[in-house]
Coordinates of C-alpha atoms and ligand atoms in Angstrom, one line a residue:
Chain A
M1 CA 270.3 -48.1 137.9
V2 CA 273.0 -50.4 139.0
N3 CA 271.8 -53.0 141.5
I4 CA 273.8 -52.5 144.7
N5 CA 273.4 -54.5 147.9
P6 CA 271.0 -52.8 150.3
I7 CA 272.4 -51.2 153.5
I8 CA 269.5 -52.6 155.4
K9 CA 267.5 -55.7 154.5
A10 CA 264.6 -56.8 156.6
E11 CA 262.5 -59.8 155.8
D12 CA 259.5 -60.9 157.7
L13 CA 260.9 -59.2 160.8
V14 CA 259.0 -59.8 164.0
K15 CA 259.4 -58.3 167.5
R16 CA 257.3 -59.4 170.4
Y17 CA 257.2 -58.1 174.0
G18 CA 255.6 -60.9 175.8
E19 CA 252.1 -61.2 174.4
L20 CA 252.3 -57.9 172.5
T21 CA 253.5 -58.0 168.9
A22 CA 255.1 -54.7 168.3
V23 CA 256.5 -55.4 164.9
D24 CA 254.5 -57.9 162.9
G25 CA 256.4 -59.3 160.0
V26 CA 257.8 -56.3 158.1
S27 CA 260.0 -56.5 155.0
F28 CA 261.9 -53.5 153.6
H29 CA 265.2 -52.6 151.9
V30 CA 267.1 -49.4 152.4
K31 CA 269.6 -48.6 149.6
E32 CA 272.9 -46.9 149.9
G33 CA 272.7 -43.1 149.9
E34 CA 269.0 -43.1 150.3
M35 CA 266.8 -41.2 152.8
F36 CA 264.3 -43.6 154.0
G37 CA 261.3 -42.7 156.2
F38 CA 259.1 -44.6 158.7
L39 CA 255.8 -42.9 159.3
G40 CA 252.9 -44.1 161.5
P41 CA 250.8 -43.2 164.5
N42 CA 252.1 -43.7 168.0
G43 CA 252.6 -47.3 168.9
A44 CA 252.9 -48.4 165.3
G45 CA 256.3 -50.1 166.0
K46 CA 258.6 -47.5 164.5
T47 CA 260.9 -47.1 167.5
T48 CA 261.0 -50.9 168.0
T49 CA 262.1 -51.3 164.4
M50 CA 264.8 -48.6 164.8
K51 CA 266.1 -50.3 167.9
M52 CA 266.5 -53.6 166.1
I53 CA 268.4 -51.9 163.3
Q54 CA 270.6 -50.2 166.0
C55 CA 271.3 -53.7 167.4
V56 CA 270.1 -52.7 170.9
S57 CA 266.9 -54.8 170.9
P58 CA 267.0 -58.4 169.7
K59 CA 264.6 -59.5 167.0
T60 CA 262.1 -62.2 167.8
S61 CA 262.1 -63.8 164.4
G62 CA 262.7 -63.0 160.7
K63 CA 265.8 -61.7 159.0
L64 CA 267.5 -58.4 159.6
E65 CA 270.8 -57.4 158.0
V66 CA 272.7 -54.2 158.2
F67 CA 275.7 -53.6 155.9
G68 CA 275.1 -57.2 154.8
M69 CA 275.7 -58.5 158.3
D70 CA 273.2 -60.3 160.6
V71 CA 272.3 -58.0 163.5
S72 CA 272.3 -60.8 166.0
A73 CA 275.8 -61.9 165.2
H74 CA 277.7 -58.7 164.4
E75 CA 276.4 -56.0 166.6
R76 CA 279.8 -54.5 167.5
E77 CA 280.9 -54.4 163.9
I78 CA 277.6 -52.9 162.7
K79 CA 277.5 -50.3 165.4
K80 CA 281.0 -49.2 164.5
Y81 CA 279.7 -47.7 161.2
M82 CA 276.4 -46.5 162.4
G83 CA 275.2 -43.2 164.0
V84 CA 272.2 -43.2 166.3
V85 CA 269.8 -40.4 167.3
P86 CA 267.4 -42.0 169.8
Q87 CA 263.9 -40.8 170.3
E88 CA 264.8 -39.6 173.8
N89 CA 267.9 -37.4 174.2
N90 CA 270.5 -39.2 176.3
L91 CA 273.2 -36.7 176.6
D92 CA 275.5 -37.0 179.6
P93 CA 274.4 -34.4 182.2
D94 CA 277.7 -34.8 184.0
F95 CA 279.5 -33.3 181.1
T96 CA 279.8 -30.1 179.0
V97 CA 279.0 -30.1 175.3
Y98 CA 282.6 -30.7 174.4
E99 CA 283.1 -33.4 177.1
N100 CA 280.0 -35.2 175.9
L101 CA 281.5 -35.5 172.4
R102 CA 285.1 -36.3 173.6
N103 CA 283.8 -38.9 176.0
Y104 CA 281.6 -40.5 173.3
S105 CA 284.5 -40.5 170.8
R106 CA 286.4 -42.8 173.1
Y107 CA 283.8 -45.6 172.7
F108 CA 284.7 -45.7 169.0
D109 CA 288.4 -45.7 169.8
I110 CA 289.0 -42.5 167.9
P111 CA 292.5 -41.2 168.7
R112 CA 292.6 -38.0 170.7
E113 CA 293.9 -35.7 168.0
D114 CA 291.4 -37.0 165.4
A115 CA 288.6 -36.7 167.9
E116 CA 289.4 -33.1 168.7
K117 CA 289.5 -32.1 165.1
R118 CA 286.3 -33.9 164.4
I119 CA 284.6 -32.3 167.4
E120 CA 285.5 -28.9 166.1
E121 CA 284.1 -29.7 162.7
L122 CA 280.9 -31.1 164.1
L123 CA 280.3 -28.3 166.5
N124 CA 280.5 -26.0 163.5
F125 CA 278.3 -28.2 161.5
V126 CA 275.5 -28.2 164.1
Q127 CA 276.2 -24.5 165.0
L128 CA 277.1 -25.1 168.6
Q129 CA 280.7 -23.7 168.6
D130 CA 279.9 -21.1 171.2
K131 CA 278.2 -23.6 173.5
K132 CA 281.3 -25.8 173.7
N133 CA 281.9 -25.4 177.4
V134 CA 278.3 -25.3 178.5
M135 CA 276.7 -28.1 180.6
T136 CA 274.1 -29.9 178.5
E137 CA 271.2 -29.1 180.9
S138 CA 271.3 -25.5 180.0
L139 CA 270.9 -26.1 176.3
S140 CA 267.5 -25.5 174.5
G141 CA 265.6 -28.5 173.1
G142 CA 266.8 -27.7 169.6
M143 CA 270.4 -27.4 170.7
K144 CA 270.2 -30.7 172.6
R145 CA 268.9 -32.4 169.5
R146 CA 271.7 -30.9 167.4
L147 CA 274.3 -32.1 169.9
V148 CA 272.8 -35.6 169.7
L149 CA 273.1 -35.4 166.0
A150 CA 276.7 -34.3 166.2
R151 CA 277.4 -37.1 168.6
A152 CA 275.9 -39.6 166.1
L153 CA 278.3 -38.3 163.5
L154 CA 281.6 -38.7 165.5
N155 CA 282.5 -42.0 163.9
N156 CA 281.8 -40.8 160.4
P157 CA 278.9 -43.3 160.0
Q158 CA 277.8 -44.7 156.7
L159 CA 274.3 -45.0 158.0
I160 CA 272.5 -42.8 160.5
V161 CA 269.3 -43.9 162.2
L162 CA 267.2 -41.2 163.7
D163 CA 264.1 -41.7 165.7
E164 CA 261.9 -38.6 165.6
P165 CA 264.8 -36.2 165.2
T166 CA 262.7 -33.1 165.1
V167 CA 259.9 -34.0 167.6
G168 CA 259.0 -31.1 169.9
L169 CA 261.1 -28.5 168.2
D170 CA 260.0 -25.1 167.0
P171 CA 260.0 -24.6 163.2
Q172 CA 263.3 -22.9 163.1
A173 CA 265.1 -25.7 165.0
R174 CA 263.3 -28.3 162.9
H175 CA 264.4 -26.7 159.6
L176 CA 267.9 -26.5 160.8
I177 CA 267.9 -30.3 161.5
W178 CA 266.3 -31.1 158.2
D179 CA 268.8 -28.9 156.5
K180 CA 271.7 -30.8 158.1
L181 CA 270.2 -34.1 157.1
R182 CA 270.0 -32.9 153.5
S183 CA 273.6 -32.0 153.5
L184 CA 274.6 -35.4 155.0
K185 CA 272.6 -37.1 152.3
K186 CA 274.6 -35.1 149.7
R187 CA 277.7 -36.5 151.2
G188 CA 276.4 -40.0 150.5
V189 CA 275.3 -41.0 154.0
T190 CA 272.4 -43.3 154.1
I191 CA 269.7 -42.0 156.4
V192 CA 266.8 -43.8 158.1
L193 CA 264.4 -41.9 160.2
T194 CA 261.0 -41.8 161.7
T195 CA 258.9 -38.7 161.9
H196 CA 255.5 -37.2 162.4
Y197 CA 256.1 -34.3 160.1
L198 CA 254.5 -35.6 157.0
D199 CA 255.1 -32.5 154.8
E200 CA 258.8 -32.8 155.5
A201 CA 258.9 -36.5 155.0
E202 CA 257.2 -35.9 151.7
K203 CA 259.8 -33.4 150.6
L204 CA 262.9 -35.1 151.8
C205 CA 262.5 -38.9 151.8
D206 CA 263.4 -40.8 148.7
R207 CA 261.2 -43.6 149.8
L208 CA 259.1 -44.3 152.9
V209 CA 256.8 -46.7 154.5
V210 CA 253.7 -46.1 156.5
M211 CA 253.4 -48.5 159.5
D212 CA 250.4 -49.2 161.8
Y213 CA 249.9 -51.9 164.4
G214 CA 253.3 -53.4 163.6
K215 CA 252.7 -53.8 159.9
I216 CA 253.8 -51.9 156.8
L217 CA 250.7 -50.5 155.0
V218 CA 252.4 -48.9 152.0
D219 CA 255.9 -48.3 150.8
G220 CA 257.4 -46.4 147.9
K221 CA 258.2 -42.9 146.7
P222 CA 256.1 -40.3 148.4
S223 CA 254.8 -38.9 145.1
Q224 CA 253.9 -42.4 143.9
I225 CA 252.2 -43.3 147.2
I226 CA 250.1 -40.2 147.0
K227 CA 249.1 -40.8 143.3
D228 CA 248.3 -44.5 144.0
H229 CA 246.1 -43.9 147.1
I230 CA 244.6 -40.5 146.7
G231 CA 245.2 -39.1 143.2
T232 CA 246.6 -35.7 142.4
G233 CA 244.0 -33.4 144.1
V234 CA 241.7 -33.1 147.0
V235 CA 238.4 -31.2 147.3
E236 CA 237.1 -30.4 150.7
V237 CA 233.5 -29.4 151.3
D238 CA 231.5 -28.7 154.5
N239 CA 229.4 -31.7 155.6
H240 CA 225.8 -30.6 155.1
P241 CA 222.9 -32.9 154.9
G242 CA 222.1 -33.8 151.3
I243 CA 225.7 -33.5 150.1
V244 CA 226.5 -37.1 150.8
E245 CA 223.5 -38.1 148.8
C246 CA 224.6 -36.0 145.8
L247 CA 228.1 -37.2 146.0
R248 CA 227.0 -40.8 146.0
K249 CA 225.1 -40.2 142.8
S250 CA 228.1 -38.5 141.1
E251 CA 230.2 -41.6 141.8
T252 CA 233.2 -39.8 143.3
S253 CA 235.6 -41.3 145.8
Y254 CA 235.1 -39.4 149.1
E255 CA 235.4 -39.7 152.8
V256 CA 233.4 -38.2 155.6
M257 CA 235.7 -36.8 158.2
G258 CA 233.6 -35.2 160.9
E259 CA 232.6 -31.7 159.9
I260 CA 234.1 -32.0 156.4
I261 CA 234.0 -34.3 153.4
V262 CA 237.2 -35.0 151.5
I263 CA 237.0 -35.9 147.9
Y264 CA 239.9 -37.6 146.3
T265 CA 240.5 -37.0 142.6
N266 CA 242.8 -36.8 139.7
D267 CA 241.0 -33.8 138.3
A268 CA 240.1 -31.4 141.0
M269 CA 239.0 -28.6 138.7
H270 CA 236.5 -30.9 136.9
I271 CA 235.1 -32.2 140.2
S272 CA 234.7 -28.8 141.8
D273 CA 232.9 -27.5 138.7
Q274 CA 230.7 -30.6 138.6
L275 CA 229.9 -30.3 142.3
S276 CA 229.0 -26.7 142.2
I277 CA 226.5 -27.4 139.4
E278 CA 225.1 -30.8 140.4
C279 CA 225.1 -30.4 144.2
A280 CA 224.6 -26.6 144.3
L281 CA 227.8 -26.2 146.3
D282 CA 229.3 -22.8 146.7
K283 CA 231.9 -23.3 149.5
M284 CA 234.8 -25.6 148.4
T285 CA 238.5 -25.8 148.9
T286 CA 240.6 -27.4 146.2
R287 CA 244.2 -28.4 147.0
K288 CA 247.0 -30.7 146.0
A289 CA 246.9 -34.2 147.6
T290 CA 249.5 -34.7 150.3
L291 CA 251.1 -37.5 152.2
E292 CA 248.9 -36.5 155.2
D293 CA 245.8 -37.5 153.2
V294 CA 247.3 -40.9 152.5
F295 CA 248.3 -41.2 156.2
L296 CA 244.9 -40.4 157.5
K297 CA 243.2 -42.5 154.9
L298 CA 245.3 -45.5 155.8
T299 CA 245.5 -45.2 159.5
G300 CA 242.1 -43.6 160.2
R301 CA 241.3 -40.6 162.3
K302 CA 241.1 -42.4 165.6
L303 CA 243.3 -40.9 168.3
R304 CA 246.2 -43.0 169.4
E305 CA 247.5 -42.9 173.0
Chain B
M1 CA 268.9 -75.6 183.7
S2 CA 267.0 -72.4 183.7
Y3 CA 269.3 -71.0 186.4
L4 CA 272.3 -71.5 184.1
Q5 CA 271.1 -68.7 181.9
Y6 CA 272.1 -66.3 184.6
F7 CA 275.6 -67.5 184.6
L8 CA 276.5 -67.2 180.9
I9 CA 280.0 -65.9 180.5
P10 CA 279.9 -62.7 178.4
E11 CA 282.4 -61.8 175.7
L12 CA 283.8 -58.6 176.9
D13 CA 285.8 -56.1 174.9
R14 CA 288.7 -54.0 176.2
R15 CA 286.6 -50.9 175.3
L16 CA 284.9 -51.5 178.7
L17 CA 287.7 -49.5 180.1
K18 CA 286.2 -46.4 178.4
V19 CA 283.2 -46.8 180.7
W20 CA 285.6 -46.8 183.7
L21 CA 287.2 -43.7 182.2
R22 CA 283.9 -41.9 181.8
N23 CA 283.2 -42.4 185.5
K24 CA 286.7 -41.4 186.5
D25 CA 286.4 -38.2 184.5
V26 CA 283.2 -37.3 186.3
F27 CA 284.8 -38.2 189.7
M28 CA 287.8 -35.9 188.9
K29 CA 285.5 -33.0 188.2
N30 CA 284.5 -33.0 191.9
I31 CA 287.7 -34.4 193.2
K32 CA 287.9 -32.2 196.3
L33 CA 284.4 -33.1 197.5
N34 CA 285.0 -36.8 196.7
F35 CA 288.1 -37.0 198.8
L36 CA 286.6 -35.5 201.8
P37 CA 284.5 -38.4 203.2
P38 CA 287.2 -41.0 203.3
F39 CA 289.5 -38.5 204.9
L40 CA 287.1 -37.1 207.5
E41 CA 285.0 -40.2 208.4
P42 CA 287.8 -42.3 209.9
I43 CA 288.9 -39.3 212.0
L44 CA 285.4 -38.8 213.3
Y45 CA 284.8 -42.5 214.1
L46 CA 288.2 -42.9 215.7
L47 CA 287.6 -39.8 217.9
A48 CA 284.1 -40.9 218.9
M49 CA 284.5 -44.6 219.2
G50 CA 288.2 -45.4 219.4
F51 CA 289.2 -42.7 221.8
G52 CA 285.8 -41.9 223.3
L53 CA 284.0 -45.2 223.7
G54 CA 287.4 -47.0 223.8
T55 CA 288.2 -45.6 227.2
F56 CA 285.7 -47.9 228.7
V57 CA 287.1 -50.9 226.9
D58 CA 290.3 -52.5 228.3
E59 CA 291.7 -54.1 225.2
I60 CA 290.7 -56.7 222.7
G61 CA 293.1 -59.5 221.9
G62 CA 296.0 -57.5 223.1
V63 CA 295.3 -54.3 221.2
S64 CA 293.5 -51.1 222.2
Y65 CA 289.9 -50.6 221.1
A66 CA 291.0 -47.9 218.6
Q67 CA 293.5 -50.3 217.1
F68 CA 290.8 -52.9 216.9
I69 CA 288.3 -50.8 215.0
A70 CA 290.7 -48.9 212.8
P71 CA 291.1 -51.7 210.2
A72 CA 287.3 -52.3 210.4
L73 CA 286.7 -48.7 209.5
I74 CA 288.7 -49.2 206.3
A75 CA 286.8 -52.4 205.5
V76 CA 283.4 -50.7 206.1
S77 CA 284.5 -47.9 203.8
V78 CA 285.6 -50.3 201.1
M79 CA 282.1 -51.9 201.3
Y80 CA 280.2 -48.6 201.3
A81 CA 282.1 -47.0 198.5
S82 CA 281.6 -49.7 195.8
F83 CA 278.2 -50.9 197.1
F84 CA 276.7 -47.4 196.9
E85 CA 278.5 -46.6 193.7
C86 CA 277.0 -49.6 191.9
T87 CA 273.5 -49.3 193.4
Y88 CA 272.4 -45.7 193.7
G89 CA 275.1 -44.4 191.4
S90 CA 274.6 -47.0 188.7
Y91 CA 270.9 -46.8 189.0
V92 CA 270.9 -43.0 188.3
R93 CA 273.2 -43.5 185.3
M94 CA 271.1 -46.3 184.0
Y95 CA 267.6 -45.0 184.6
Y96 CA 267.6 -41.3 184.9
Q97 CA 270.6 -40.3 182.8
K98 CA 270.2 -43.0 180.2
T99 CA 274.0 -43.2 180.1
F100 CA 273.9 -46.9 179.4
D101 CA 271.5 -46.5 176.5
A102 CA 273.8 -43.9 175.0
I103 CA 276.9 -46.2 175.4
I104 CA 275.3 -49.3 173.9
A105 CA 274.7 -47.4 170.6
T106 CA 278.5 -47.6 170.1
P107 CA 280.5 -50.8 169.6
L108 CA 280.1 -51.6 173.3
I109 CA 277.5 -54.0 174.5
I110 CA 275.7 -53.9 177.8
E111 CA 278.0 -56.4 179.5
D112 CA 280.9 -54.1 178.7
V113 CA 279.1 -51.2 180.3
I114 CA 278.3 -53.2 183.5
A115 CA 281.9 -54.5 183.7
G116 CA 283.2 -50.9 183.4
E117 CA 280.8 -49.8 186.1
L118 CA 282.0 -52.7 188.4
L119 CA 285.6 -51.9 187.9
W120 CA 284.9 -48.3 188.7
G121 CA 283.0 -49.3 191.9
A122 CA 286.1 -51.3 192.9
T123 CA 288.2 -48.3 192.1
R124 CA 286.2 -46.1 194.4
S125 CA 286.9 -48.6 197.2
T126 CA 290.6 -48.5 196.4
I127 CA 290.6 -44.7 196.5
N128 CA 289.0 -44.7 199.9
A129 CA 291.6 -47.2 201.2
L130 CA 294.3 -45.0 199.6
V131 CA 293.1 -42.0 201.6
M132 CA 292.3 -43.9 204.9
V133 CA 295.4 -45.9 205.3
P134 CA 297.7 -42.9 205.7
V135 CA 295.2 -41.1 207.9
I136 CA 294.9 -44.0 210.3
A137 CA 298.6 -44.6 210.1
A138 CA 299.1 -41.0 211.2
F139 CA 297.2 -41.9 214.4
G140 CA 299.7 -44.7 214.9
L141 CA 297.0 -47.3 214.9
I142 CA 298.3 -49.7 212.2
D143 CA 301.6 -51.5 211.8
L144 CA 303.2 -50.3 208.6
K145 CA 304.8 -53.5 207.7
Y146 CA 302.0 -54.9 205.4
S147 CA 299.5 -52.1 205.6
F148 CA 300.3 -51.0 202.0
L149 CA 298.8 -54.3 200.9
I150 CA 295.4 -53.1 202.2
I151 CA 295.2 -50.8 199.2
P152 CA 295.4 -53.4 196.4
F153 CA 293.2 -55.7 198.5
A154 CA 290.6 -52.9 198.7
F155 CA 290.2 -53.3 194.9
L156 CA 289.2 -57.0 195.3
G157 CA 287.0 -56.4 198.3
G158 CA 285.4 -53.4 196.5
L159 CA 284.8 -55.5 193.4
L160 CA 282.8 -58.0 195.5
F161 CA 280.5 -55.4 196.9
A162 CA 280.2 -53.7 193.5
C163 CA 279.0 -56.9 192.0
I164 CA 276.6 -57.6 194.8
G165 CA 275.3 -54.1 194.6
M166 CA 274.8 -54.4 190.8
C167 CA 272.7 -57.5 191.3
F168 CA 270.4 -55.4 193.5
T169 CA 270.4 -52.6 190.9
A170 CA 269.3 -55.1 188.2
M171 CA 266.4 -56.4 190.4
T172 CA 265.1 -53.3 192.0
P173 CA 261.8 -52.0 190.7
N174 CA 262.7 -48.4 191.5
I175 CA 265.4 -46.4 193.3
M176 CA 263.6 -46.2 196.6
A177 CA 263.6 -50.0 196.8
L178 CA 267.3 -49.9 197.0
N179 CA 266.9 -48.8 200.6
Y180 CA 266.0 -52.4 201.4
P181 CA 269.3 -54.0 200.7
A182 CA 271.0 -51.0 202.2
L183 CA 269.0 -51.4 205.4
L184 CA 268.7 -55.2 205.6
F185 CA 272.0 -56.3 204.3
I186 CA 274.6 -53.5 204.5
T187 CA 273.6 -52.2 207.9
P188 CA 273.7 -55.5 209.7
M189 CA 276.9 -56.3 208.0
F190 CA 278.3 -53.0 209.2
L191 CA 277.5 -54.0 212.8
F192 CA 278.0 -57.8 212.9
S193 CA 281.0 -58.6 210.8
G194 CA 283.6 -58.5 213.6
T195 CA 283.8 -54.8 213.0
F196 CA 283.1 -53.2 216.4
F197 CA 283.4 -56.3 218.6
P198 CA 285.0 -59.7 217.8
L199 CA 282.9 -62.3 216.0
E200 CA 284.0 -64.7 218.7
V201 CA 281.6 -63.2 221.3
L202 CA 278.7 -64.4 219.2
P203 CA 277.3 -68.0 219.6
E204 CA 279.3 -70.4 217.4
P205 CA 276.5 -71.2 214.9
I206 CA 276.0 -67.5 214.3
Q207 CA 279.7 -67.0 213.7
Y208 CA 279.6 -69.6 210.9
L209 CA 276.5 -67.9 209.4
A210 CA 278.3 -64.6 209.5
L211 CA 281.3 -66.1 207.7
A212 CA 279.2 -67.8 205.2
F213 CA 276.8 -65.0 204.4
L214 CA 278.3 -61.7 205.4
P215 CA 281.1 -61.0 203.0
L216 CA 282.3 -58.2 205.1
T217 CA 283.6 -60.6 207.8
H218 CA 286.2 -61.8 205.3
I219 CA 287.2 -58.3 204.3
V220 CA 287.5 -57.3 207.9
R221 CA 289.7 -60.3 208.7
V222 CA 292.1 -59.7 205.9
I223 CA 292.5 -56.0 206.5
R224 CA 292.8 -56.5 210.3
T225 CA 295.5 -59.1 209.9
L226 CA 297.4 -56.9 207.5
A227 CA 297.0 -53.9 209.8
Y228 CA 298.3 -55.8 212.7
G229 CA 301.5 -56.4 210.7
S230 CA 301.1 -60.1 210.1
L231 CA 300.6 -62.4 207.1
E232 CA 298.7 -65.6 208.0
L233 CA 298.1 -68.6 205.9
S234 CA 294.4 -68.5 207.0
L235 CA 294.0 -65.4 204.9
I236 CA 294.0 -67.7 201.8
S237 CA 290.6 -69.1 202.7
D238 CA 289.2 -65.6 203.1
L239 CA 290.8 -64.5 199.8
L240 CA 289.4 -67.5 198.0
W241 CA 286.0 -66.9 199.4
I242 CA 286.1 -63.3 198.2
L243 CA 287.5 -64.3 194.8
I244 CA 284.9 -67.0 194.1
A245 CA 282.0 -64.9 195.4
S246 CA 283.2 -61.9 193.2
M247 CA 283.4 -64.0 190.1
L248 CA 279.9 -65.5 190.7
F249 CA 278.3 -62.1 191.3
F250 CA 280.3 -60.5 188.5
I251 CA 278.8 -62.9 186.0
L252 CA 275.4 -62.9 187.6
S253 CA 275.1 -59.1 187.7
M254 CA 275.8 -58.9 184.0
N255 CA 273.2 -61.5 183.1
L256 CA 270.6 -59.9 185.3
M257 CA 271.3 -56.5 183.8
K258 CA 271.1 -57.8 180.3
K259 CA 267.8 -59.4 181.1
K260 CA 266.5 -56.1 182.5
L261 CA 267.8 -53.7 179.8
I262 CA 267.9 -55.7 176.6
V263 CA 264.3 -56.4 175.8
Ligands
ADP1 N1 260.0 -52.3 176.2 C1 258.8 -52.5 175.8 N2 258.1 -53.5 176.5 C2 256.8 -53.7 176.2 N3 256.1 -53.1 175.2 C3 256.8 -52.2 174.5 C4 258.1 -51.9 174.7 N4 258.5 -50.9 173.9 C5 257.4 -50.7 173.1 N5 256.4 -51.4 173.4 C6 255.1 -51.5 172.8 O1 255.3 -51.8 171.4 C7 254.4 -51.1 170.6 C8 255.2 -50.3 169.6 O2 255.9 -49.3 170.2 P1 257.0 -48.3 169.5 O3 257.9 -49.1 168.7 O4 257.6 -47.5 170.5 O5 256.0 -47.5 168.6 P2 256.2 -46.1 167.8 O6 257.7 -45.7 168.0 O7 255.8 -46.3 166.4 O8 255.4 -45.1 168.5 C9 253.6 -50.2 171.5 O9 252.3 -50.8 171.7 C10 254.4 -50.1 172.7 O10 253.6 -49.9 173.9
MG2 MG1 258.6 -44.0 168.7

């Protein structure tokens, strides 16, 4: 592959809020046209990282470049070519759907005629044509999110940064958003997002990082990350006394997670056969390893916030 | 040294006018309701105080009581319009509606947003003057010679109170706490700025205090002089006071807001 300059380049990026270090020396590159995910439990520092990329929160130290420009010196320039979907919807409640977009387009100096054309296209794209003259309060959660997405696309951005674009949406609304992101990616837009939906991240992200306590724990292609940290398969068995003992003897890699034991392997068939013979197990579930397994293995099961 | 950081001069972009435009658009959606207060209030005050209470007052400095308070009513309205726009109004947009957050994701920076808000606050004052001057003129209470100048002056006076209000907005811990400046700063000013009785009846030191610390005294003096149909050289000192104070609070409010919002 040709070596192109990254769209985002972060090196040893740090963000402190007073005593608290929210982002603790992260480094990553996002390439042009890529869909790049940030995963991690609540409080991991994802939103803080997104805000620094969006040039709305200044970094404490380290290096952060977007489109090859330093975020602290070129914020207006960078923001001109970026679209933003913030974690919290901030649509203008004083305006209708159409007025929200029209008003926002002015901040980018989009001429009236171009803006009107673009708004029609975008309302079609996010399937909100028939809500054009509705006040935003009366939209459903999914519609609001789509409108925020449309707003982020007004300026034809080369990069869009989305902070939990699908949080709190029902499956239909969620799929619609992911579908839109996929078609944006096809058009060559670089996409950076945070999400809690690991299965979707696994399917859609070209590369991703898992963050916790302000640090990046792993990065890479989803399939590679799973292979490296889990293997190809997982066998789950009920946590009975005696089983741990047997597992220890059979030298498999496993983890006790409350009522169940999870065994990581590259050969699920073999392990399950072996276990049913050696440990006299009859109840087992064998499945493919997923990103969720990696996530839980790396960040633990403890509840956050 | 550390205070200087509150007076850094921001690099504003002309796009800040789009923020003004946003607020204007919202204002125009409720234009009828928005025009009612500046139209109705002077009439009510004039009826109650000018013509009611005024019958017990001989005259003040050669004019009737109604003539005396009419310009002050405009000055008070100039103060209220921009102060409340840039305190409660801006606070709601900043905190509840997250309008500022949405705007700074575009090529605008927070200083642009604040500047747009301040210009809009000053515009609200101007609109009020625009409505009130003809209403009061219809009562025959102002000399028409220079009264039209009250309208552009309302923009400057309004800007001052917009900037002062925005400083409170930047410092207030919550929206309820904005009641303090409203009660402890705006209400005394409403009463003690030469509005309903001449400053000269107060003890001399208090007069100086009022001139130094109650911005409304200067606004009242300018508007009253214009309304009486005269142009005096002494207005220059009032104008200078207003101009300098506006500039200081303009810069200060932006720096305070940046400190509050950009973390
Ligand atoms: N404005 C702020 N002031 C102080 N602390 C903050 C602020 N924003 C976030 N934090 C803290 O920084 C940490 C990271 O938060 P955040 O980036 O929102 O995490 P995530 O998006 O991964 O859930 C958390 O501990 C959070 O409480
Ligand atoms: Mg977050």
